[in-house]
PDB file of C-alpha atoms in Angstrom:
ATOM      1  CA  MET A 964     -46.528  21.694 -40.214  1.00  0.00           C
ATOM      2  CA  GLU A 965     -46.452  22.955 -43.788  1.00  0.00           C
ATOM      3  CA  GLN A 966     -43.449  21.648 -45.714  1.00  0.00           C
ATOM      4  CA  GLY A 967     -40.640  24.179 -46.093  1.00  0.00           C
ATOM      5  CA  ALA A 968     -41.892  26.436 -43.317  1.00  0.00           C
ATOM      6  CA  ILE A 969     -39.345  27.881 -40.947  1.00  0.00           C
ATOM      7  CA  ARG A 970     -39.843  26.379 -37.556  1.00  0.00           C
ATOM      8  CA  PRO A 971     -38.862  28.608 -34.611  1.00  0.00           C
ATOM      9  CA  SER A 972     -36.585  26.565 -32.398  1.00  0.00           C
ATOM     10  CA  ARG A 973     -37.462  25.973 -28.789  1.00  0.00           C
ATOM     11  CA  THR A 974     -33.837  25.177 -28.010  1.00  0.00           C
ATOM     12  CA  ARG A 975     -31.968  28.070 -26.476  1.00  0.00           C
ATOM     13  CA  ALA A 976     -28.534  29.225 -27.529  1.00  0.00           C
ATOM     14  CA  PRO A 977     -25.764  28.930 -24.913  1.00  0.00           C
ATOM     15  CA  ALA A 978     -25.507  31.677 -22.329  1.00  0.00           C
ATOM     16  CA  ALA A 979     -22.829  34.335 -22.618  1.00  0.00           C
ATOM     17  CA  THR A 980     -19.461  33.721 -21.020  1.00  0.00           C
ATOM     18  CA  LYS A 981     -19.320  34.883 -17.402  1.00  0.00           C
ATOM     19  CA  THR A 982     -16.692  37.362 -16.247  1.00  0.00           C
ATOM     20  CA  LEU A 983     -14.859  36.244 -13.109  1.00  0.00           C
ATOM     21  CA  SER A 984     -14.422  38.832 -10.377  1.00  0.00           C
ATOM     22  CA  HIS A 985     -12.566  36.837  -7.680  1.00  0.00           C
ATOM     23  CA  ASN A 986      -9.867  34.180  -7.482  1.00  0.00           C
ATOM     24  CA  LEU A 987     -10.251  30.908  -5.573  1.00  0.00           C
ATOM     25  CA  ASN A 988      -9.120  32.553  -2.329  1.00  0.00           C
ATOM     26  CA  GLY A 989     -11.992  35.008  -2.535  1.00  0.00           C
ATOM     27  CA  GLN A 990      -9.737  37.900  -3.452  1.00  0.00           C
ATOM     28  CA  ARG A 991     -11.085  40.371  -5.977  1.00  0.00           C
ATOM     29  CA  LEU A 992      -9.343  40.048  -9.319  1.00  0.00           C
ATOM     30  CA  GLY A 993      -7.672  43.289 -10.256  1.00  0.00           C
ATOM     31  CA  ARG A 994      -6.068  43.949 -13.597  1.00  0.00           C
ATOM     32  CA  LYS A 995      -2.943  42.004 -12.606  1.00  0.00           C
ATOM     33  CA  GLY A 996      -5.003  39.037 -11.437  1.00  0.00           C
ATOM     34  CA  ARG A 997      -7.046  38.989 -14.623  1.00  0.00           C
ATOM     35  CA  ASP A 998      -3.869  39.245 -16.668  1.00  0.00           C
ATOM     36  CA  THR A 999      -2.367  36.302 -14.788  1.00  0.00           C
ATOM     37  CA  ARG A1000      -5.466  34.194 -15.331  1.00  0.00           C
ATOM     38  CA  ASP A1001      -5.439  35.104 -19.017  1.00  0.00           C
ATOM     39  CA  ARG A1002      -1.761  34.097 -19.202  1.00  0.00           C
ATOM     40  CA  ILE A1003      -2.610  30.714 -17.725  1.00  0.00           C
ATOM     41  CA  LEU A1004      -5.370  30.169 -20.277  1.00  0.00           C
ATOM     42  CA  ALA A1005      -3.127  31.341 -23.124  1.00  0.00           C
ATOM     43  CA  ALA A1006      -0.352  29.001 -21.994  1.00  0.00           C
ATOM     44  CA  THR A1007      -2.792  26.093 -21.916  1.00  0.00           C
ATOM     45  CA  ASN A1008      -3.878  26.882 -25.457  1.00  0.00           C
ATOM     46  CA  GLU A1009      -0.229  27.055 -26.543  1.00  0.00           C
ATOM     47  CA  LEU A1010       0.402  23.597 -25.095  1.00  0.00           C
ATOM     48  CA  LEU A1011      -2.724  22.239 -26.773  1.00  0.00           C
ATOM     49  CA  ALA A1012      -1.489  23.624 -30.094  1.00  0.00           C
ATOM     50  CA  GLY A1013       1.974  22.164 -29.580  1.00  0.00           C
ATOM     51  CA  PRO A1014       3.427  18.690 -30.142  1.00  0.00           C
ATOM     52  CA  PRO A1015       0.928  15.936 -29.316  1.00  0.00           C
ATOM     53  CA  ASP A1016       3.474  14.048 -27.220  1.00  0.00           C
ATOM     54  CA  VAL A1017       3.699  16.914 -24.704  1.00  0.00           C
ATOM     55  CA  GLU A1018       1.481  16.100 -21.738  1.00  0.00           C
ATOM     56  CA  ILE A1019      -1.140  18.645 -20.733  1.00  0.00           C
ATOM     57  CA  SER A1020      -0.863  19.071 -16.969  1.00  0.00           C
ATOM     58  CA  LEU A1021      -0.967  21.816 -14.361  1.00  0.00           C
ATOM     59  CA  SER A1022       2.792  21.569 -13.889  1.00  0.00           C
ATOM     60  CA  ALA A1023       3.354  21.947 -17.641  1.00  0.00           C
ATOM     61  CA  VAL A1024       1.116  25.018 -17.668  1.00  0.00           C
ATOM     62  CA  ALA A1025       2.954  26.455 -14.668  1.00  0.00           C
ATOM     63  CA  ARG A1026       6.276  26.028 -16.470  1.00  0.00           C
ATOM     64  CA  GLN A1027       4.854  27.591 -19.621  1.00  0.00           C
ATOM     65  CA  THR A1028       3.745  30.685 -17.688  1.00  0.00           C
ATOM     66  CA  SER A1029       6.797  30.787 -15.362  1.00  0.00           C
ATOM     67  CA  LEU A1030       4.437  30.593 -12.396  1.00  0.00           C
ATOM     68  CA  GLY A1031       4.748  28.555  -9.250  1.00  0.00           C
ATOM     69  CA  MET A1032       2.147  25.898  -8.572  1.00  0.00           C
ATOM     70  CA  THR A1033       0.915  27.868  -5.557  1.00  0.00           C
ATOM     71  CA  SER A1034       0.158  30.840  -7.779  1.00  0.00           C
ATOM     72  CA  LEU A1035      -1.604  28.662 -10.326  1.00  0.00           C
ATOM     73  CA  TYR A1036      -3.776  27.104  -7.610  1.00  0.00           C
ATOM     74  CA  ASN A1037      -5.052  30.585  -6.794  1.00  0.00           C
ATOM     75  CA  TYR A1038      -6.957  30.406 -10.079  1.00  0.00           C
ATOM     76  CA  PHE A1039      -7.666  26.735 -10.783  1.00  0.00           C
ATOM     77  CA  ASN A1040      -8.144  23.857  -8.358  1.00  0.00           C
ATOM     78  CA  ASP A1041      -7.216  21.147 -10.840  1.00  0.00           C
ATOM     79  CA  LEU A1042      -6.699  20.350 -14.507  1.00  0.00           C
ATOM     80  CA  THR A1043     -10.399  19.741 -15.068  1.00  0.00           C
ATOM     81  CA  GLU A1044     -11.282  23.221 -13.873  1.00  0.00           C
ATOM     82  CA  LEU A1045      -8.594  24.737 -16.082  1.00  0.00           C
ATOM     83  CA  LEU A1046      -9.702  22.835 -19.176  1.00  0.00           C
ATOM     84  CA  LEU A1047     -13.328  23.753 -18.566  1.00  0.00           C
ATOM     85  CA  ALA A1048     -12.255  27.399 -18.567  1.00  0.00           C
ATOM     86  CA  VAL A1049     -10.448  26.829 -21.873  1.00  0.00           C
ATOM     87  CA  LEU A1050     -13.504  25.054 -23.276  1.00  0.00           C
ATOM     88  CA  GLU A1051     -15.876  27.880 -22.400  1.00  0.00           C
ATOM     89  CA  PRO A1052     -14.933  30.322 -25.185  1.00  0.00           C
ATOM     90  CA  VAL A1053     -14.525  27.420 -27.613  1.00  0.00           C
ATOM     91  CA  MET A1054     -18.062  26.175 -27.020  1.00  0.00           C
ATOM     92  CA  ALA A1055     -19.357  29.747 -27.249  1.00  0.00           C
ATOM     93  CA  THR A1056     -18.502  29.545 -30.966  1.00  0.00           C
ATOM     94  CA  ALA A1057     -20.513  26.342 -31.494  1.00  0.00           C
ATOM     95  CA  GLU A1058     -23.694  28.232 -32.341  1.00  0.00           C
ATOM     96  CA  ASP A1059     -22.084  29.998 -35.288  1.00  0.00           C
ATOM     97  CA  GLU A1060     -19.924  27.032 -36.282  1.00  0.00           C
ATOM     98  CA  TYR A1061     -22.566  24.289 -36.535  1.00  0.00           C
ATOM     99  CA  VAL A1062     -25.530  24.473 -34.136  1.00  0.00           C
ATOM    100  CA  GLY A1063     -27.150  27.374 -35.973  1.00  0.00           C
ATOM    101  CA  LEU A1064     -27.354  25.293 -39.148  1.00  0.00           C
ATOM    102  CA  LEU A1065     -30.014  23.157 -37.466  1.00  0.00           C
ATOM    103  CA  ARG A1066     -32.264  25.993 -36.358  1.00  0.00           C
ATOM    104  CA  THR A1067     -34.033  26.488 -39.692  1.00  0.00           C
ATOM    105  CA  ARG A1068     -36.190  23.612 -40.880  1.00  0.00           C
ATOM    106  CA  TRP A1069     -34.466  21.751 -43.706  1.00  0.00           C
ATOM    107  CA  ASP A1070     -36.601  21.329 -46.819  1.00  0.00           C
ATOM    108  CA  ASP A1071     -37.115  17.769 -48.017  1.00  0.00           C
ATOM    109  CA  ALA A1072     -35.902  18.754 -51.495  1.00  0.00           C
ATOM    110  CA  ASP A1073     -32.380  19.623 -50.356  1.00  0.00           C
ATOM    111  CA  LEU A1074     -32.201  17.546 -47.197  1.00  0.00           C
ATOM    112  CA  GLY A1075     -29.121  15.632 -48.350  1.00  0.00           C
ATOM    113  CA  GLU A1076     -27.200  18.846 -49.004  1.00  0.00           C
ATOM    114  CA  ARG A1077     -28.191  20.302 -45.640  1.00  0.00           C
ATOM    115  CA  THR A1078     -27.219  17.225 -43.648  1.00  0.00           C
ATOM    116  CA  LEU A1079     -23.843  17.061 -45.402  1.00  0.00           C
ATOM    117  CA  ALA A1080     -23.236  20.757 -44.743  1.00  0.00           C
ATOM    118  CA  PHE A1081     -24.033  20.249 -41.063  1.00  0.00           C
ATOM    119  CA  VAL A1082     -21.843  17.154 -40.663  1.00  0.00           C
ATOM    120  CA  THR A1083     -18.998  18.908 -42.494  1.00  0.00           C
ATOM    121  CA  ALA A1084     -19.327  21.967 -40.247  1.00  0.00           C
ATOM    122  CA  TYR A1085     -19.348  19.818 -37.104  1.00  0.00           C
ATOM    123  CA  HIS A1086     -16.247  18.010 -38.332  1.00  0.00           C
ATOM    124  CA  GLY A1087     -14.601  21.358 -39.083  1.00  0.00           C
ATOM    125  CA  PHE A1088     -15.250  22.483 -35.511  1.00  0.00           C
ATOM    126  CA  TRP A1089     -13.536  19.346 -34.261  1.00  0.00           C
ATOM    127  CA  VAL A1090     -10.593  19.874 -36.603  1.00  0.00           C
ATOM    128  CA  LYS A1091     -10.058  23.323 -35.084  1.00  0.00           C
ATOM    129  CA  HIS A1092     -10.232  22.119 -31.498  1.00  0.00           C
ATOM    130  CA  SER A1093      -9.463  18.415 -31.810  1.00  0.00           C
ATOM    131  CA  ARG A1094      -6.847  18.048 -29.096  1.00  0.00           C
ATOM    132  CA  LEU A1095      -8.938  19.860 -26.497  1.00  0.00           C
ATOM    133  CA  LEU A1096     -12.099  17.956 -27.397  1.00  0.00           C
ATOM    134  CA  HIS A1097     -10.285  14.613 -27.479  1.00  0.00           C
ATOM    135  CA  LEU A1098      -8.818  15.380 -24.059  1.00  0.00           C
ATOM    136  CA  ARG A1099     -12.254  16.237 -22.711  1.00  0.00           C
ATOM    137  CA  ASN A1100     -13.704  13.000 -24.068  1.00  0.00           C
ATOM    138  CA  ARG A1101     -10.856  10.877 -22.714  1.00  0.00           C
ATOM    139  CA  MET A1102     -11.366  12.399 -19.279  1.00  0.00           C
ATOM    140  CA  ALA A1103     -15.113  11.810 -19.577  1.00  0.00           C
ATOM    141  CA  ASP A1104     -14.491   8.187 -20.583  1.00  0.00           C
ATOM    142  CA  ALA A1105     -12.321   7.879 -17.459  1.00  0.00           C
ATOM    143  CA  GLN A1106     -15.411   8.791 -15.408  1.00  0.00           C
ATOM    144  CA  ASN A1107     -14.483  12.418 -14.783  1.00  0.00           C
ATOM    145  CA  GLU A1108     -17.955  13.609 -13.818  1.00  0.00           C
ATOM    146  CA  ARG A1109     -17.468  17.266 -14.737  1.00  0.00           C
ATOM    147  CA  MET A1110     -16.170  16.360 -18.173  1.00  0.00           C
ATOM    148  CA  MET A1111     -18.985  13.841 -18.628  1.00  0.00           C
ATOM    149  CA  MET A1112     -21.513  16.577 -17.892  1.00  0.00           C
ATOM    150  CA  HIS A1113     -19.767  18.994 -20.245  1.00  0.00           C
ATOM    151  CA  ARG A1114     -19.837  16.420 -23.030  1.00  0.00           C
ATOM    152  CA  VAL A1115     -23.533  15.725 -22.474  1.00  0.00           C
ATOM    153  CA  ARG A1116     -24.470  19.398 -22.293  1.00  0.00           C
ATOM    154  CA  ALA A1117     -22.558  20.125 -25.489  1.00  0.00           C
ATOM    155  CA  ALA A1118     -24.498  17.399 -27.309  1.00  0.00           C
ATOM    156  CA  GLN A1119     -27.967  18.142 -25.935  1.00  0.00           C
ATOM    157  CA  PRO A1120     -28.762  21.236 -28.053  1.00  0.00           C
ATOM    158  CA  VAL A1121     -27.849  19.331 -31.219  1.00  0.00           C
ATOM    159  CA  MET A1122     -29.966  16.325 -30.266  1.00  0.00           C
ATOM    160  CA  ARG A1123     -32.965  18.497 -29.421  1.00  0.00           C
ATOM    161  CA  LEU A1124     -32.677  20.330 -32.731  1.00  0.00           C
ATOM    162  CA  MET A1125     -32.444  16.978 -34.514  1.00  0.00           C
ATOM    163  CA  VAL A1126     -35.709  16.019 -32.813  1.00  0.00           C
ATOM    164  CA  GLU A1127     -37.281  19.210 -34.150  1.00  0.00           C
ATOM    165  CA  GLN A1128     -35.975  18.466 -37.653  1.00  0.00           C
ATOM    166  CA  MET A1129     -37.704  15.077 -37.367  1.00  0.00           C
ATOM    167  CA  ASP A1130     -40.976  16.788 -36.330  1.00  0.00           C
ATOM    168  CA  GLY A1131     -40.715  15.202 -32.905  1.00  0.00           C
ATOM    169  CA  GLU A1132     -42.017  16.628 -29.636  1.00  0.00           C
ATOM    170  CA  LEU A1133     -39.466  17.966 -27.174  1.00  0.00           C
ATOM    171  CA  ALA A1134     -41.952  17.348 -24.372  1.00  0.00           C
ATOM    172  CA  GLN A1135     -41.575  13.579 -24.899  1.00  0.00           C
ATOM    173  CA  PRO A1136     -37.909  12.792 -24.106  1.00  0.00           C
ATOM    174  CA  GLN A1137     -38.600   9.046 -23.797  1.00  0.00           C
ATOM    175  CA  SER A1138     -40.033   8.799 -27.311  1.00  0.00           C
ATOM    176  CA  PRO A1139     -38.469   6.836 -30.201  1.00  0.00           C
ATOM    177  CA  VAL A1140     -37.578  10.066 -32.013  1.00  0.00           C
ATOM    178  CA  PHE A1141     -35.375  11.105 -29.082  1.00  0.00           C
ATOM    179  CA  SER A1142     -33.693   7.705 -29.211  1.00  0.00           C
ATOM    180  CA  MET A1143     -33.045   8.211 -32.920  1.00  0.00           C
ATOM    181  CA  ALA A1144     -31.531  11.644 -32.251  1.00  0.00           C
ATOM    182  CA  THR A1145     -29.332  10.138 -29.533  1.00  0.00           C
ATOM    183  CA  ALA A1146     -28.155   7.370 -31.866  1.00  0.00           C
ATOM    184  CA  LEU A1147     -27.429   9.842 -34.668  1.00  0.00           C
ATOM    185  CA  MET A1148     -25.525  12.165 -32.338  1.00  0.00           C
ATOM    186  CA  THR A1149     -23.525   9.260 -30.919  1.00  0.00           C
ATOM    187  CA  GLY A1150     -22.558   8.180 -34.423  1.00  0.00           C
ATOM    188  CA  LEU A1151     -21.681  11.727 -35.427  1.00  0.00           C
ATOM    189  CA  GLU A1152     -19.412  12.237 -32.441  1.00  0.00           C
ATOM    190  CA  ARG A1153     -17.726   8.889 -33.037  1.00  0.00           C
ATOM    191  CA  ILE A1154     -17.111   9.690 -36.708  1.00  0.00           C
ATOM    192  CA  VAL A1155     -15.478  13.044 -35.963  1.00  0.00           C
ATOM    193  CA  THR A1156     -13.502  11.478 -33.123  1.00  0.00           C
ATOM    194  CA  VAL A1157     -12.020   8.844 -35.425  1.00  0.00           C
ATOM    195  CA  THR A1158     -11.359  11.226 -38.318  1.00  0.00           C
ATOM    196  CA  THR A1159      -9.560  13.784 -36.118  1.00  0.00           C
ATOM    197  CA  ASP A1160      -7.569  11.342 -33.974  1.00  0.00           C
ATOM    198  CA  VAL A1161      -3.916  12.079 -34.762  1.00  0.00           C
ATOM    199  CA  ALA A1162      -2.704   9.180 -32.621  1.00  0.00           C
ATOM    200  CA  LEU A1163      -4.907   6.730 -34.503  1.00  0.00           C
ATOM    201  CA  GLN A1164      -3.718   8.040 -37.868  1.00  0.00           C
ATOM    202  CA  THR A1165      -0.100   7.735 -36.718  1.00  0.00           C
ATOM    203  CA  THR A1166      -0.698   4.170 -35.555  1.00  0.00           C
ATOM    204  CA  LEU A1167      -2.230   3.243 -38.902  1.00  0.00           C
ATOM    205  CA  HIS A1168       0.662   4.961 -40.760  1.00  0.00           C
ATOM    206  CA  ALA A1169      -1.820   6.019 -43.427  1.00  0.00           C
ATOM    207  CA  PRO A1170      -3.976   9.104 -43.009  1.00  0.00           C
ATOM    208  CA  ASN A1171      -6.748   8.690 -45.560  1.00  0.00           C
ATOM    209  CA  PRO A1172      -8.535  11.914 -46.616  1.00  0.00           C
ATOM    210  CA  LEU A1173     -10.731   9.989 -49.053  1.00  0.00           C
ATOM    211  CA  GLY A1174     -11.801   7.559 -46.347  1.00  0.00           C
ATOM    212  CA  ARG A1175     -12.558  10.505 -44.069  1.00  0.00           C
ATOM    213  CA  THR A1176     -14.791  12.042 -46.738  1.00  0.00           C
ATOM    214  CA  HIS A1177     -16.627   8.745 -47.190  1.00  0.00           C
ATOM    215  CA  LEU A1178     -17.272   8.504 -43.441  1.00  0.00           C
ATOM    216  CA  LEU A1179     -18.643  12.043 -43.254  1.00  0.00           C
ATOM    217  CA  ARG A1180     -20.894  11.419 -46.250  1.00  0.00           C
ATOM    218  CA  ALA A1181     -22.103   8.167 -44.704  1.00  0.00           C
ATOM    219  CA  GLU A1182     -22.982   9.936 -41.455  1.00  0.00           C
ATOM    220  CA  ALA A1183     -24.761  12.715 -43.374  1.00  0.00           C
ATOM    221  CA  ARG A1184     -26.744  10.074 -45.269  1.00  0.00           C
ATOM    222  CA  LEU A1185     -27.797   8.376 -42.024  1.00  0.00           C
ATOM    223  CA  LEU A1186     -28.918  11.728 -40.636  1.00  0.00           C
ATOM    224  CA  GLU A1187     -30.901  12.403 -43.813  1.00  0.00           C
ATOM    225  CA  LEU A1188     -32.604   9.004 -43.688  1.00  0.00           C
ATOM    226  CA  GLY A1189     -33.424   9.398 -40.004  1.00  0.00           C
ATOM    227  CA  ILE A1190     -35.025  12.790 -40.561  1.00  0.00           C
ATOM    228  CA  ARG A1191     -37.005  11.612 -43.602  1.00  0.00           C
ATOM    229  CA  ASP A1192     -38.227   8.507 -41.802  1.00  0.00           C
ATOM    230  CA  TYR A1193     -39.470  10.306 -38.719  1.00  0.00           C
ATOM    231  CA  ARG A1194     -41.037  13.133 -40.709  1.00  0.00           C
ATOM    232  CA  THR A1195     -43.036  10.492 -42.565  1.00  0.00           C
ATOM    233  CA  LEU A1196     -44.043   8.843 -39.289  1.00  0.00           C
ATOM    234  CA  ALA A1197     -45.065  12.187 -37.800  1.00  0.00           C
ATOM    235  CA  ALA A1198     -47.128  13.069 -40.877  1.00  0.00           C
ATOM    236  CA  SER A1199     -48.935   9.718 -40.835  1.00  0.00           C
ATOM    237  CA  ALA A1200     -49.782  10.167 -37.159  1.00  0.00           C
ATOM    238  CA  ASP A1201     -51.513  13.519 -37.759  1.00  0.00           C
TER     239      ASP A1201
END
């Protein structure tokens, strides 16, 4: 491909958020039912935005909304289902927040600037939604299958777009370029996890903005080097 050309992405943007029409008992959701469900989601977001020592649980959400547990179970079977509903509109913003930055081929001349802008945007997304995303990842690490799948699906579009930036072939998922994209994405997620972990910063008694900046720049540099390396390999193979 000619250097600097815009490469149309083969990676699709996430689908639009679905509108629920029934509760878990199969009853059609009228205006009151939709309002109740919205109250539950709003209460969950309020708890997530509150003190970090307040546990996020179905009972806490029920208290926040002044609902009985029976009423809450009409809408959500468990905490995972509730958090996935909260995550849905959050992840719908990912395209505009950071994914879209990868869709245009980055020129070699300003590759360092583009990788830093992307890493900074991804970190900014995590700053906005850190408690929810940390909770998702902790549940995934505890072998919660639905959260594991959500985490993987959230990362896949980024990894595939990284492969395209490296001039790799999406039809070859077992290729070294896919492994590089996986390694880069794993490092990126770990960096933003560490730099947005309030509990870790509290434990260390020393939040370090300068150290955070250095970590983000280091990750951006690794992404730049990975892209340059695999572009060179792809060009030599032509």
